[in-house]
Amino acid sequence: MPIGRDLKELTPAESLRRLAGVPLGRVVFTRHALPAIRPVNHFVAEGQIVIRSGPGTVFGADLTASEAVVAFEADELDVAERLGWSVVVTGRARLVDDPREVTRFLGLLHPWVSGDLEQVIRIRPEIVTGFELVPGPVL
Amino acid sequence: MPIGRDLKELTPAESLRRLAGVPLGRVVFTRHALPAIRPVNHFVAEGQIVIRSGPGTVFGADLTASEAVVAFEADELDVAERLGWSVVVTGRARLVDDPREVTRFLGLLHPWVSGDLEQVIRIRPEIVTGFELVPGPVL
């Protein structure tokens, strides 16, 4: 049976609430002038998204860089039912360099894999968009 | 109980095989000089990824543009088990403009929502990377 769906826009507040409620997202950045994406686990603290990464990934090959504009996407999409939501945040990513904060965040954010993921990065949302799939006309 | 995982690299061929086996991915592009991402359904035909989009999205505000460098990501990640895989393809996206191809692809790629998604876009993989999470040392 055909399924009809419409997009319902989510408010920025609701979008951030949903993003904060899932453990996994995707950070989108520019690497060697090419669009790049990587799945990461995250959490939200004081309205900002916190992730871990390895040096040279999000901030590029210049290892002294500590700031970049990124997007961060999280979703829960059910392919069979064609229901769910997706949220995209665009904002400035900054390296967390306060040692107490680094220690606190490293304790909260357990990487899934071994390897060098010692950078803690905070993303301050500037543009927040989200949508939800809701029942709609059959196409 | 702590779970240990390692990343196992997938070959480009295996990466493309996995990407072709799922219906949903995320196209990553540049919009107004900012990184942007959108979930889309896709399929793979003759080694290229085919998606639908609305005018002005993937190719930017210049509505005569028909080419862009994009990334495309697909994954199956189980948050509870911390198992799964993720594949990222980087390549040139081109508008499909042969009317017969457009008709054929539109028939194969049913959008989830109503709206203007009449552009058919083909992404030719140039860089293909993928990883799988496999059991590893506990961190």
PDB file of C-alpha atoms in Angstrom, chain B residues 39-115:
ATOM      1  CA  PRO B  39      18.900  12.584   4.429  1.00  0.00           C
ATOM      2  CA  VAL B  40      17.733  11.129   1.107  1.00  0.00           C
ATOM      3  CA  ASN B  41      16.776   7.790  -0.319  1.00  0.00           C
ATOM      4  CA  HIS B  42      19.011   6.536  -3.068  1.00  0.00           C
ATOM      5  CA  PHE B  43      19.915   3.657  -5.262  1.00  0.00           C
ATOM      6  CA  VAL B  44      23.046   2.613  -7.101  1.00  0.00           C
ATOM      7  CA  ALA B  45      23.003   2.181 -10.876  1.00  0.00           C
ATOM      8  CA  GLU B  46      26.080   1.341 -12.927  1.00  0.00           C
ATOM      9  CA  GLY B  47      28.331   2.147  -9.985  1.00  0.00           C
ATOM     10  CA  GLN B  48      26.843   5.603  -9.430  1.00  0.00           C
ATOM     11  CA  ILE B  49      24.590   6.842  -6.651  1.00  0.00           C
ATOM     12  CA  VAL B  50      21.262   8.277  -7.814  1.00  0.00           C
ATOM     13  CA  ILE B  51      19.186  10.616  -5.653  1.00  0.00           C
ATOM     14  CA  ARG B  52      16.348  13.114  -6.091  1.00  0.00           C
ATOM     15  CA  SER B  53      16.465  16.664  -4.889  1.00  0.00           C
ATOM     16  CA  GLY B  54      14.784  20.014  -5.271  1.00  0.00           C
ATOM     17  CA  PRO B  55      16.279  22.808  -7.378  1.00  0.00           C
ATOM     18  CA  GLY B  56      18.664  25.029  -5.438  1.00  0.00           C
ATOM     19  CA  THR B  57      19.648  22.428  -2.872  1.00  0.00           C
ATOM     20  CA  VAL B  58      22.632  20.329  -3.869  1.00  0.00           C
ATOM     21  CA  PHE B  59      23.839  22.614  -6.661  1.00  0.00           C
ATOM     22  CA  GLY B  60      23.325  25.836  -4.733  1.00  0.00           C
ATOM     23  CA  ALA B  61      21.476  29.053  -5.402  1.00  0.00           C
ATOM     24  CA  ASP B  62      22.693  29.330  -9.009  1.00  0.00           C
ATOM     25  CA  LEU B  63      19.825  27.443 -10.625  1.00  0.00           C
ATOM     26  CA  THR B  64      21.779  26.914 -13.840  1.00  0.00           C
ATOM     27  CA  ALA B  65      24.495  24.987 -11.991  1.00  0.00           C
ATOM     28  CA  SER B  66      24.435  21.271 -12.655  1.00  0.00           C
ATOM     29  CA  GLU B  67      27.622  20.052 -11.052  1.00  0.00           C
ATOM     30  CA  ALA B  68      29.041  20.035  -7.534  1.00  0.00           C
ATOM     31  CA  VAL B  69      31.426  18.036  -5.395  1.00  0.00           C
ATOM     32  CA  VAL B  70      29.502  16.233  -2.667  1.00  0.00           C
ATOM     33  CA  ALA B  71      29.891  13.500  -0.113  1.00  0.00           C
ATOM     34  CA  PHE B  72      27.371  10.751   0.414  1.00  0.00           C
ATOM     35  CA  GLU B  73      27.201   8.728   3.591  1.00  0.00           C
ATOM     36  CA  ALA B  74      25.242   5.623   4.457  1.00  0.00           C
ATOM     37  CA  ASP B  75      25.469   3.531   7.565  1.00  0.00           C
ATOM     38  CA  GLU B  76      23.873   0.862   9.680  1.00  0.00           C
ATOM     39  CA  LEU B  77      24.941   1.515  13.244  1.00  0.00           C
ATOM     40  CA  ASP B  78      23.514  -0.265  16.259  1.00  0.00           C
ATOM     41  CA  VAL B  79      23.918   2.102  19.199  1.00  0.00           C
ATOM     42  CA  ALA B  80      23.166  -0.528  21.851  1.00  0.00           C
ATOM     43  CA  GLU B  81      25.568  -3.135  20.480  1.00  0.00           C
ATOM     44  CA  ARG B  82      28.040  -0.622  19.049  1.00  0.00           C
ATOM     45  CA  LEU B  83      28.243  -2.666  15.891  1.00  0.00           C
ATOM     46  CA  GLY B  84      27.719  -1.712  12.297  1.00  0.00           C
ATOM     47  CA  TRP B  85      29.350   0.087   9.437  1.00  0.00           C
ATOM     48  CA  SER B  86      29.555   3.449   7.752  1.00  0.00           C
ATOM     49  CA  VAL B  87      30.558   4.295   4.202  1.00  0.00           C
ATOM     50  CA  VAL B  88      31.464   7.708   2.781  1.00  0.00           C
ATOM     51  CA  VAL B  89      31.721   8.410  -0.923  1.00  0.00           C
ATOM     52  CA  THR B  90      33.123  11.663  -2.255  1.00  0.00           C
ATOM     53  CA  GLY B  91      32.587  12.564  -5.857  1.00  0.00           C
ATOM     54  CA  ARG B  92      31.131  14.817  -8.459  1.00  0.00           C
ATOM     55  CA  ALA B  93      27.351  15.170  -8.476  1.00  0.00           C
ATOM     56  CA  ARG B  94      25.787  15.894 -11.848  1.00  0.00           C
ATOM     57  CA  LEU B  95      22.257  16.671 -12.865  1.00  0.00           C
ATOM     58  CA  VAL B  96      20.803  13.904 -15.021  1.00  0.00           C
ATOM     59  CA  ASP B  97      19.399  15.691 -18.062  1.00  0.00           C
ATOM     60  CA  ASP B  98      18.695  12.929 -20.550  1.00  0.00           C
ATOM     61  CA  PRO B  99      14.853  12.857 -20.515  1.00  0.00           C
ATOM     62  CA  ARG B 100      14.699   9.075 -20.866  1.00  0.00           C
ATOM     63  CA  GLU B 101      17.077   8.608 -17.956  1.00  0.00           C
ATOM     64  CA  VAL B 102      15.174  11.144 -15.867  1.00  0.00           C
ATOM     65  CA  THR B 103      11.916   9.285 -16.484  1.00  0.00           C
ATOM     66  CA  ARG B 104      13.481   5.932 -15.683  1.00  0.00           C
ATOM     67  CA  PHE B 105      15.127   7.149 -12.487  1.00  0.00           C
ATOM     68  CA  LEU B 106      12.055   9.062 -11.277  1.00  0.00           C
ATOM     69  CA  GLY B 107      10.126   5.827 -11.596  1.00  0.00           C
ATOM     70  CA  LEU B 108      12.676   3.962  -9.507  1.00  0.00           C
ATOM     71  CA  LEU B 109      13.173   6.522  -6.763  1.00  0.00           C
ATOM     72  CA  HIS B 110      10.019   7.316  -4.853  1.00  0.00           C
ATOM     73  CA  PRO B 111      10.369  10.384  -2.647  1.00  0.00           C
ATOM     74  CA  TRP B 112       9.121  10.003   0.886  1.00  0.00           C
ATOM     75  CA  VAL B 113       7.374  13.348   0.904  1.00  0.00           C
ATOM     76  CA  SER B 114       5.397  15.527  -1.422  1.00  0.00           C
ATOM     77  CA  GLY B 115       7.152  18.568  -2.790  1.00  0.00           C
TER      78      GLY B 115
END
